[in-house]
Amino acid sequence: MNVTTAEIVASASRFLSGGGDGVVGIHVPYEDVWFAMLFLSAIWIFGFLGERILLMPSLVGQIFAGIICGPALLDIVPLPEAFVLLGEIGLVLLVIEAGVDIDVTTLKLIGKRGVIIATLGSVFPIAFGIGIAFALGADTKAAIAAGAAFGPTSLGIAMNILRSGKIINTPTGQLIVAAAIIDDMIALIILSQLGGLVGEITVVGVVQPIATALGFLLIGGYLALFVLPPFLERYIFKESMDPVLHGKLALFLMLALVMGLFQATMQSKASHLMGAFIAGLVFCTDHELHVSFVSQFKRILQWLMRIFFASTIGFQVPVKNFANGTVIWKGLVFTLALIGKLGVGFMVPNFTQSRNFTGNHLRDCLIVGCSMAAEGEFAFVIAAFSVEKGIIDIDLYSSIVLAILLSTIIAPFSLRLTITYYNKKNMKELEAAEELQAETGDVDDDLRTGILKGSTVFFCVNTTCHSTWGTLPKLMQCLFDLKLDFIDHRSWHSKFEDGVINEVYCKGRVEGGTDLDEFIQTIFDKVTEVVDQKDAMISVSRWTPGFVDDLVESDNGEVDDTQALTRKLAREASKRLDKSAHKAEKTDQVMLSVPEVGVVAPIRKRRVRIVSTPVGGGDMFAEPGALPASATSVPAFQPLAPVGGASRRRRHRTLSSPVTGDMFGDTTPVVLGPGEVLANIVTSAGKKHPVKMDEKLLKKVCGSQTPLVLMEEKKETNFVGNYLDGFIRKDGRSRSLSVTEGV
């Protein structure tokens, strides 16, 4: 058929004016465009209102936008299959991101107990769900599918609440993050296993999906973590390669792996999402890939996931069936399967000074249980897959979806309520103590007396080491055994380096005749024994809170402020940790936030009040030149075996002073990056000062016939992008080069 220019122009005119009968190509009527924009606007508005006004996860509002606008009610969404397809693409990108975001350091930190908690956090609710389904009269296949829908955990639902409650960097927060990672892996295995329940059940049909999924996860995971990254670093990502080119090339290779593993997993009867996960896992330690992935996909991924919840999930919610009383009461009964997740929370180790399952330990148990009880995208995917393949009927599917929806509402409300309740409870206890102190003055007598007599002392314990299985629980148990009372604790790490920092503020009692230096040395020796790494950097120092000076120097042993001493103590420790957290966020390498060792302030006739002494600054009451016990025999932390293996040669350069110690007097070895040298500046008195500098600058200094003047100059780089630190995303941040030469 011949098409004239006039007909093409007329067709374009009809398209632009609202017509849909084009002569060539595929044209969309104006009404479809208008309703599609209306639907997208509704998705965003419902999500915003649900999160900001109703205090629910935004995905709940997005699902309701899909229910209302979709085929179930108003049916105003044009080409619903296209929106469902976009949602499926979003799910694939989400699984790739889950692989890219895997934080091996976090998995090592939590130890065996954390892995057991994460695994049972899936097994228990699945078992509860299967039991409930059997009790409601479902057959074996339907019962298994129904139970499987209650296994996954959605970290995203709980993340904002945990972050606002400052839980993320605590041992409990690290445990939750690691458990969610493991739950994602288990969900992929479950999704693969459900394929064996379609049609006639055979031994091969049931065993093959599970075996292949486990094989891809274990063998593929090993290759992705320990074989492919060193290979890529050695033969493809050269040291001199431009970071932008590195990121784009890594992104190309990852997408190629996704396409290949998609086919491999599908042909082997595993879920295609397993292939996407393994492809992302290969690049979980590649910083340039993270930057490139975020810049290319993050914004579109956010919208695709909104469309996923509104379309892929919302369109399949049989909301009209919710008017059926049977569906409602069965859905409420299925909600009881979440008891399995809540129960797992009581396996959390006791990181507090409270007795087991009381006080703050009970708080941690409830926080973990409520966080894991939030069902997410994989739960909906499993339920939708089961009804689509005929494993469960529409009524059972309706009840399961209702239970999952309730979990996305109940779990975050419960989590927020738990954190708020215990925060208020702790605040009331402190206020009650202050009121009682005002009346009787005896609540803080033990603490005050101990400070004045010198029997109560405060310590800061800081460790920087490789991440190994169970580091956190072992360190906690070690300090418990030393009878040290915890005041506060945080941990930090970078997912791009095999290093982790733990910082603990605690107090202990020194009985008469006990040498304080020997006690510090004992703490140092025990912590060193627990860490058991030759290149670890450990600092144990006496910490003096700011109010102690006023208390010691006052005539009556009182301070002017009416706050209880215990409250002051907790606040000062929290401030120190917040400052350390801020420092960790502003650096590319975690090791940069390690405090200096051996820097001791000179003695003054009258001590000036400060918030607290330097974290690693030793005893402020020590004689001049005295070093804390932790300063002896402490080498610079130089990772011997990064995540990528011994052959991983790439090292991220830092644009700051040496990683450890005071560069003007500390002879501790420093870490040198490519093109850097360690030189000595010799004063007229003959004293040497080691300085790390660029090799080119050193050649210029040595080749100059006249003295050079070194000046400090700040230069901001033109870095643009976002950093990914584990599951917590950081906005792009500037970096500065601090020392350059000038003539």
Coordinates of C-alpha atoms in Angstrom, one line a residue, residues 88-526:
E88 CA 7.8 -6.8 36.0
I89 CA 10.8 -5.0 34.6
G90 CA 10.9 -3.0 37.8
L91 CA 11.0 -6.2 39.8
V92 CA 13.9 -7.5 37.8
L93 CA 15.8 -4.3 38.4
L94 CA 15.0 -4.5 42.1
V95 CA 16.4 -8.1 42.3
I96 CA 19.6 -6.9 40.4
E97 CA 19.9 -4.1 42.9
A98 CA 19.5 -6.6 45.8
G99 CA 22.5 -8.5 44.4
V100 CA 24.5 -5.3 43.9
D101 CA 23.6 -4.1 47.4
I102 CA 24.6 -7.4 49.2
D103 CA 26.9 -6.4 52.0
V104 CA 29.2 -9.2 52.8
T105 CA 30.7 -7.4 55.8
T106 CA 27.3 -7.2 57.5
L107 CA 26.7 -10.9 57.0
K108 CA 30.0 -11.6 58.6
L109 CA 29.3 -9.3 61.5
I110 CA 26.2 -11.0 62.8
G111 CA 27.7 -14.5 63.0
K112 CA 26.0 -17.9 63.1
R113 CA 23.2 -16.7 65.4
G114 CA 22.2 -14.1 62.9
V115 CA 22.1 -16.6 60.0
I116 CA 20.0 -18.9 62.1
I117 CA 17.6 -16.1 63.0
A118 CA 17.2 -15.1 59.4
T119 CA 16.6 -18.7 58.2
L120 CA 14.1 -19.5 60.9
G121 CA 12.5 -16.1 60.2
S122 CA 11.4 -17.6 56.9
V123 CA 10.9 -21.2 58.0
F124 CA 8.6 -20.6 61.0
P125 CA 6.0 -18.4 59.2
I126 CA 6.0 -20.8 56.3
A127 CA 5.3 -23.6 58.6
F128 CA 2.6 -21.6 60.4
G129 CA 1.0 -20.7 57.0
I130 CA 1.0 -24.3 55.8
G131 CA -0.6 -25.4 59.1
I132 CA -3.3 -22.7 58.8
A133 CA -4.0 -23.6 55.2
F134 CA -4.4 -27.3 56.1
A135 CA -6.7 -26.4 59.0
L136 CA -8.8 -24.3 56.5
G137 CA -9.2 -27.3 54.2
A138 CA -6.6 -26.6 51.5
D139 CA -4.9 -29.5 49.7
T140 CA -1.2 -30.2 49.9
K141 CA -0.1 -28.0 47.0
A142 CA -2.3 -25.1 47.9
A143 CA -1.1 -25.3 51.6
I144 CA 2.6 -25.2 50.5
A145 CA 2.0 -22.3 48.2
A146 CA 0.0 -20.4 50.9
G147 CA 2.7 -20.9 53.5
A148 CA 5.4 -19.9 51.1
A149 CA 3.8 -16.4 50.7
F150 CA 4.6 -15.6 54.4
G151 CA 8.3 -16.4 54.3
P152 CA 9.8 -13.2 52.6
T153 CA 10.7 -10.1 54.5
S154 CA 10.7 -6.5 53.2
L155 CA 13.5 -4.4 54.6
G156 CA 12.3 -1.3 52.8
I157 CA 9.1 -1.1 54.8
A158 CA 11.0 -1.0 58.1
M159 CA 14.1 0.9 57.0
N160 CA 12.8 4.5 57.3
I161 CA 11.5 3.8 60.8
L162 CA 14.8 2.1 61.9
R163 CA 16.8 5.0 60.4
S164 CA 14.7 7.7 62.2
G165 CA 15.0 5.7 65.4
K166 CA 18.9 5.5 65.0
I167 CA 18.7 1.7 65.1
I168 CA 20.6 1.0 61.9
N169 CA 24.2 1.1 63.2
T170 CA 23.4 -0.7 66.4
P171 CA 23.9 -4.5 66.7
T172 CA 20.2 -5.0 66.5
G173 CA 20.0 -2.9 63.3
Q174 CA 22.9 -4.8 61.7
L175 CA 21.1 -8.1 62.5
I176 CA 17.9 -6.9 60.8
V177 CA 19.7 -5.8 57.7
A178 CA 21.5 -9.1 57.4
A179 CA 18.4 -11.1 58.1
A180 CA 16.6 -9.3 55.3
I181 CA 19.4 -10.1 52.9
I182 CA 19.2 -13.8 53.7
D183 CA 15.4 -13.8 53.4
D184 CA 15.7 -12.4 49.9
M185 CA 17.8 -15.4 48.9
I186 CA 15.4 -17.8 50.5
A187 CA 12.5 -16.2 48.7
L188 CA 14.2 -16.8 45.4
I189 CA 14.6 -20.5 46.2
I190 CA 10.9 -20.7 47.3
L191 CA 9.8 -19.0 44.0
S192 CA 11.8 -21.6 42.1
Q193 CA 10.3 -24.5 44.1
L194 CA 6.7 -23.4 43.4
G195 CA 7.3 -24.2 39.7
G196 CA 7.5 -27.9 40.7
L197 CA 3.9 -27.8 42.1
V198 CA 2.4 -26.8 38.7
G199 CA 0.5 -29.7 37.1
E200 CA 1.2 -33.2 38.1
I201 CA 3.7 -33.6 41.0
T202 CA 6.7 -35.7 40.3
V203 CA 9.9 -36.3 42.2
V204 CA 12.0 -34.7 39.5
G205 CA 9.6 -31.8 39.1
V206 CA 9.8 -31.0 42.9
V207 CA 13.5 -31.7 43.4
Q208 CA 15.0 -30.1 40.3
P209 CA 13.8 -26.5 40.9
I210 CA 15.1 -26.6 44.5
A211 CA 18.4 -28.3 43.5
T212 CA 19.1 -25.9 40.7
A213 CA 18.1 -22.8 42.7
L214 CA 20.5 -23.9 45.6
G215 CA 23.2 -24.7 43.0
F216 CA 23.0 -21.3 41.4
L217 CA 22.9 -19.6 44.8
L218 CA 25.8 -21.5 46.4
I219 CA 28.1 -22.2 43.4
G220 CA 27.1 -19.1 41.5
G221 CA 27.4 -17.0 44.7
Y222 CA 30.9 -18.3 45.4
L223 CA 32.0 -17.5 41.8
A224 CA 30.3 -14.1 42.0
L225 CA 32.1 -13.2 45.2
F226 CA 35.5 -14.8 45.1
V227 CA 36.3 -15.7 41.5
L228 CA 34.9 -13.3 39.0
P229 CA 35.7 -10.0 40.8
P230 CA 39.5 -10.7 40.9
F231 CA 39.4 -11.9 37.3
L232 CA 37.7 -8.7 36.1
E233 CA 40.0 -6.5 38.1
R234 CA 43.1 -8.3 36.7
Y235 CA 42.2 -8.5 33.0
I236 CA 39.5 -5.9 32.3
F237 CA 39.3 -3.1 34.9
K238 CA 42.9 -1.8 34.7
E239 CA 44.3 0.4 37.4
S240 CA 44.7 3.3 35.0
M241 CA 41.1 3.0 33.7
D242 CA 39.0 6.1 34.0
P243 CA 36.4 5.6 36.8
V244 CA 33.5 6.7 34.5
L245 CA 34.5 4.3 31.8
H246 CA 35.0 1.6 34.5
G247 CA 31.4 2.1 35.7
K248 CA 29.9 2.0 32.3
L249 CA 31.9 -1.0 31.2
A250 CA 30.9 -2.8 34.4
L251 CA 27.3 -1.9 33.8
F252 CA 27.5 -3.3 30.3
L253 CA 29.0 -6.6 31.6
M254 CA 26.4 -6.9 34.3
L255 CA 23.5 -6.5 31.9
A256 CA 25.1 -9.1 29.6
L257 CA 25.3 -11.4 32.6
V258 CA 21.6 -10.8 33.4
M259 CA 20.6 -11.7 29.9
G260 CA 22.7 -14.9 29.9
L261 CA 21.7 -16.0 33.4
F262 CA 18.0 -15.3 32.7
Q263 CA 18.1 -18.1 30.1
A264 CA 20.3 -20.4 32.2
T265 CA 18.0 -20.3 35.3
M266 CA 14.8 -20.6 33.3
Q267 CA 16.1 -23.6 31.3
S268 CA 17.1 -25.3 34.6
K269 CA 13.7 -24.7 36.1
A270 CA 14.9 -22.2 38.6
S271 CA 13.4 -18.7 38.8
H272 CA 14.8 -16.2 36.3
L273 CA 15.0 -13.7 39.2
M274 CA 17.8 -15.9 40.6
G275 CA 19.9 -15.2 37.5
A276 CA 19.3 -11.5 37.9
F277 CA 20.4 -11.7 41.6
I278 CA 23.6 -13.6 40.8
A279 CA 24.5 -11.1 38.0
G280 CA 24.2 -8.2 40.5
L281 CA 26.1 -10.1 43.1
V282 CA 29.2 -10.2 40.9
F283 CA 29.6 -6.4 41.2
C284 CA 28.6 -6.0 44.9
T285 CA 32.1 -4.7 45.8
D286 CA 32.6 -2.5 42.7
H287 CA 32.3 1.1 43.7
E288 CA 32.3 2.5 40.1
L289 CA 29.4 0.1 39.2
H290 CA 27.4 1.3 42.1
V291 CA 27.8 4.9 41.0
S292 CA 26.9 4.1 37.4
F293 CA 23.9 1.9 38.4
V294 CA 22.5 4.7 40.7
S295 CA 23.0 7.4 38.1
Q296 CA 21.4 5.3 35.3
F297 CA 18.7 3.4 37.0
K298 CA 17.8 4.6 40.5
R299 CA 15.2 7.2 39.6
I300 CA 13.5 5.1 37.0
L301 CA 13.6 2.1 39.4
Q302 CA 11.7 4.1 41.9
W303 CA 8.9 4.8 39.4
L304 CA 9.0 1.2 38.1
M305 CA 8.5 -0.1 41.6
R306 CA 5.6 2.3 42.1
I307 CA 4.0 0.9 38.9
F308 CA 4.8 -2.6 40.1
F309 CA 2.8 -2.2 43.3
A310 CA 0.0 -0.3 41.6
S311 CA -0.3 -2.5 38.5
T312 CA 1.4 -5.9 38.9
I313 CA 0.1 -6.2 42.4
G314 CA -2.9 -3.8 42.6
F315 CA -4.6 -5.0 39.4
Q316 CA -4.5 -8.6 40.8
V317 CA -6.0 -7.7 44.2
P318 CA -9.6 -9.1 44.1
V319 CA -11.0 -6.3 46.2
K320 CA -14.6 -7.3 45.4
N321 CA -14.0 -10.6 47.1
F322 CA -13.1 -8.7 50.3
A323 CA -16.8 -8.2 50.8
N324 CA -17.1 -12.0 51.3
G325 CA -17.1 -12.7 55.0
T326 CA -15.3 -16.0 54.5
V327 CA -12.4 -14.4 52.7
I328 CA -12.1 -11.8 55.5
W329 CA -12.0 -14.2 58.4
K330 CA -9.6 -16.6 56.6
G331 CA -7.4 -13.6 55.8
L332 CA -7.4 -12.6 59.5
V333 CA -6.5 -16.2 60.5
F334 CA -3.6 -16.2 57.9
T335 CA -2.3 -13.1 59.6
L336 CA -1.4 -15.3 62.6
A337 CA 1.4 -16.8 60.5
L338 CA 3.3 -13.7 61.3
I339 CA 3.6 -15.0 64.8
G340 CA 6.4 -17.1 63.4
K341 CA 8.4 -14.0 62.5
L342 CA 7.6 -12.3 65.8
G343 CA 8.8 -15.4 67.7
V344 CA 12.1 -15.4 66.0
G345 CA 12.8 -12.0 67.5
F346 CA 13.2 -13.6 70.9
M347 CA 16.3 -15.4 69.6
V348 CA 18.2 -12.1 69.4
P349 CA 21.4 -12.0 71.6
N350 CA 21.3 -9.8 74.6
F351 CA 23.3 -6.7 73.7
T352 CA 22.1 -4.8 76.7
Q353 CA 22.7 -4.7 80.5
S354 CA 19.1 -5.8 81.2
R355 CA 18.2 -9.4 82.2
N356 CA 17.1 -11.6 79.3
F357 CA 13.7 -10.7 77.8
T358 CA 13.3 -7.7 80.0
G359 CA 13.9 -4.0 79.6
N360 CA 16.0 -3.1 76.5
H361 CA 16.6 -6.7 75.6
L362 CA 12.8 -7.2 75.2
R363 CA 12.8 -4.0 73.2
D364 CA 15.5 -5.4 70.8
C365 CA 13.5 -8.7 70.5
L366 CA 10.3 -6.8 69.6
I367 CA 12.1 -4.5 67.1
V368 CA 13.6 -7.5 65.2
G369 CA 10.3 -9.4 65.3
C370 CA 8.3 -6.4 64.0
S371 CA 10.8 -5.6 61.3
M372 CA 10.8 -9.1 60.0
A373 CA 7.0 -9.3 60.1
A374 CA 6.7 -6.8 57.3
E375 CA 5.8 -8.7 54.1
G376 CA 6.8 -7.1 50.8
E377 CA 7.1 -7.5 47.1
F378 CA 8.2 -11.2 47.1
A379 CA 5.2 -12.2 49.1
F380 CA 2.8 -10.7 46.5
V381 CA 4.8 -12.2 43.7
I382 CA 4.6 -15.7 45.3
A383 CA 0.8 -15.4 45.8
A384 CA 0.2 -14.0 42.3
F385 CA 2.4 -16.8 40.7
S386 CA 0.4 -19.4 42.7
V387 CA -3.0 -18.3 41.6
E388 CA -1.9 -17.7 38.0
K389 CA -0.6 -21.3 37.7
G390 CA -3.7 -22.7 39.3
I391 CA -2.0 -23.9 42.5
I392 CA -4.5 -22.0 44.7
D393 CA -8.0 -20.8 43.9
I394 CA -9.2 -17.2 43.8
D395 CA -10.8 -17.3 47.3
L396 CA -7.7 -18.6 49.0
Y397 CA -5.6 -16.1 47.0
S398 CA -7.9 -13.3 48.2
S399 CA -7.4 -14.3 51.8
I400 CA -3.6 -14.5 51.4
V401 CA -3.4 -11.1 49.8
L402 CA -5.6 -9.6 52.5
A403 CA -3.2 -11.1 55.1
I404 CA -0.2 -9.7 53.3
L405 CA -1.8 -6.2 53.0
L406 CA -2.5 -6.3 56.8
S407 CA 1.1 -7.2 57.5
T408 CA 2.4 -4.2 55.5
I409 CA 0.2 -2.0 57.8
I410 CA 0.5 -3.8 61.1
A411 CA 4.2 -4.4 61.1
P412 CA 5.4 -0.8 60.6
F413 CA 2.9 0.5 63.0
S414 CA 4.0 -2.0 65.6
L415 CA 7.7 -1.2 65.0
R416 CA 7.1 2.5 65.3
L417 CA 5.0 2.0 68.4
T418 CA 7.7 -0.2 70.0
I419 CA 10.5 2.3 69.4
T420 CA 8.4 5.2 70.6
Y421 CA 7.2 3.3 73.7
Y422 CA 10.7 2.4 74.8
N423 CA 12.1 5.8 74.1
K424 CA 9.3 7.4 76.2
K425 CA 9.8 4.7 78.9
N426 CA 13.5 5.4 79.1
M427 CA 12.8 9.1 79.1
K428 CA 10.2 8.8 81.9
E429 CA 12.6 6.7 84.0
L430 CA 15.3 9.4 83.6
E431 CA 12.8 12.2 84.5
A432 CA 11.6 10.2 87.5
A433 CA 15.1 9.7 88.6
E434 CA 15.7 13.5 88.2
E435 CA 12.6 14.3 90.3
L436 CA 13.6 11.8 92.9
Q437 CA 17.1 13.2 92.9
A438 CA 15.7 16.7 93.5
E439 CA 13.7 15.4 96.5
T440 CA 16.2 13.0 98.1
G441 CA 19.4 13.5 96.1
D442 CA 20.3 9.8 96.4
V443 CA 19.5 8.3 93.0
D444 CA 22.9 9.1 91.4
D445 CA 24.8 8.8 94.7
D446 CA 26.6 5.7 93.7
L447 CA 27.7 7.2 90.3
R448 CA 28.6 10.5 91.9
T449 CA 30.5 8.9 94.8
G450 CA 32.3 6.6 92.4
I451 CA 33.4 9.5 90.2
L452 CA 34.6 11.6 93.2
K453 CA 36.5 8.7 94.7
G454 CA 37.9 7.6 91.4
S455 CA 36.4 4.1 91.6
T456 CA 34.0 4.6 88.7
V457 CA 35.8 5.1 85.4
F458 CA 34.7 5.4 81.8
F459 CA 36.3 3.9 78.8
C460 CA 36.1 4.1 75.0
V461 CA 36.9 0.9 73.2
N462 CA 37.5 1.3 69.4
T463 CA 38.3 -1.6 67.1
T464 CA 39.1 -1.5 63.4
C465 CA 39.5 -5.0 61.9
H466 CA 38.5 -7.3 59.1
S467 CA 34.9 -8.4 59.2
T468 CA 34.8 -12.0 60.4
W469 CA 31.9 -14.2 61.4
G470 CA 30.5 -13.2 64.8
T471 CA 32.7 -10.2 65.4
L472 CA 30.0 -8.2 67.1
P473 CA 28.6 -10.8 69.5
K474 CA 32.2 -11.9 70.5
L475 CA 33.2 -8.3 71.3
M476 CA 30.0 -7.7 73.3
Q477 CA 30.5 -10.9 75.3
C478 CA 34.1 -10.0 76.0
L479 CA 33.2 -6.7 77.6
F480 CA 30.4 -8.3 79.6
D481 CA 32.9 -10.8 81.0
L482 CA 35.0 -7.9 82.1
K483 CA 32.0 -6.5 84.0
L484 CA 31.9 -3.3 82.0
D485 CA 28.5 -1.6 81.8
F486 CA 27.5 -0.4 78.3
I487 CA 26.6 3.2 77.9
D488 CA 26.2 3.2 74.1
H489 CA 27.6 1.5 71.0
R490 CA 27.8 1.9 67.2
S491 CA 29.4 0.1 64.3
W492 CA 30.4 1.4 60.8
H493 CA 31.8 -0.2 57.7
S494 CA 32.1 0.4 54.0
K495 CA 30.8 -2.3 51.7
F496 CA 33.7 -1.6 49.4
E497 CA 36.4 -2.4 51.9
D498 CA 36.9 -5.5 54.1
G499 CA 37.0 -3.5 57.3
V500 CA 34.7 -2.6 60.2
I501 CA 34.8 -0.2 63.1
N502 CA 33.2 -0.8 66.4
E503 CA 33.1 1.9 69.0
V504 CA 31.8 1.2 72.5
Y505 CA 31.4 3.6 75.5
C506 CA 31.2 1.9 78.8
K507 CA 31.9 2.3 82.5
G508 CA 33.5 0.1 85.1
R509 CA 34.6 0.0 88.7
V510 CA 38.2 0.1 89.9
E511 CA 38.5 -1.4 93.4
G512 CA 41.0 -0.1 95.9
G513 CA 44.5 -1.0 95.0
T514 CA 43.7 -1.7 91.3
D515 CA 46.1 -0.1 88.9
L516 CA 44.1 1.8 86.3
D517 CA 46.8 1.3 83.6
E518 CA 46.8 -2.4 84.3
F519 CA 43.0 -2.5 84.0
I520 CA 43.2 -0.7 80.7
Q521 CA 45.9 -3.2 79.5
T522 CA 43.7 -6.1 80.6
I523 CA 40.8 -4.7 78.5
F524 CA 43.1 -4.2 75.6
D525 CA 44.5 -7.8 75.9
K526 CA 41.1 -9.4 76.1

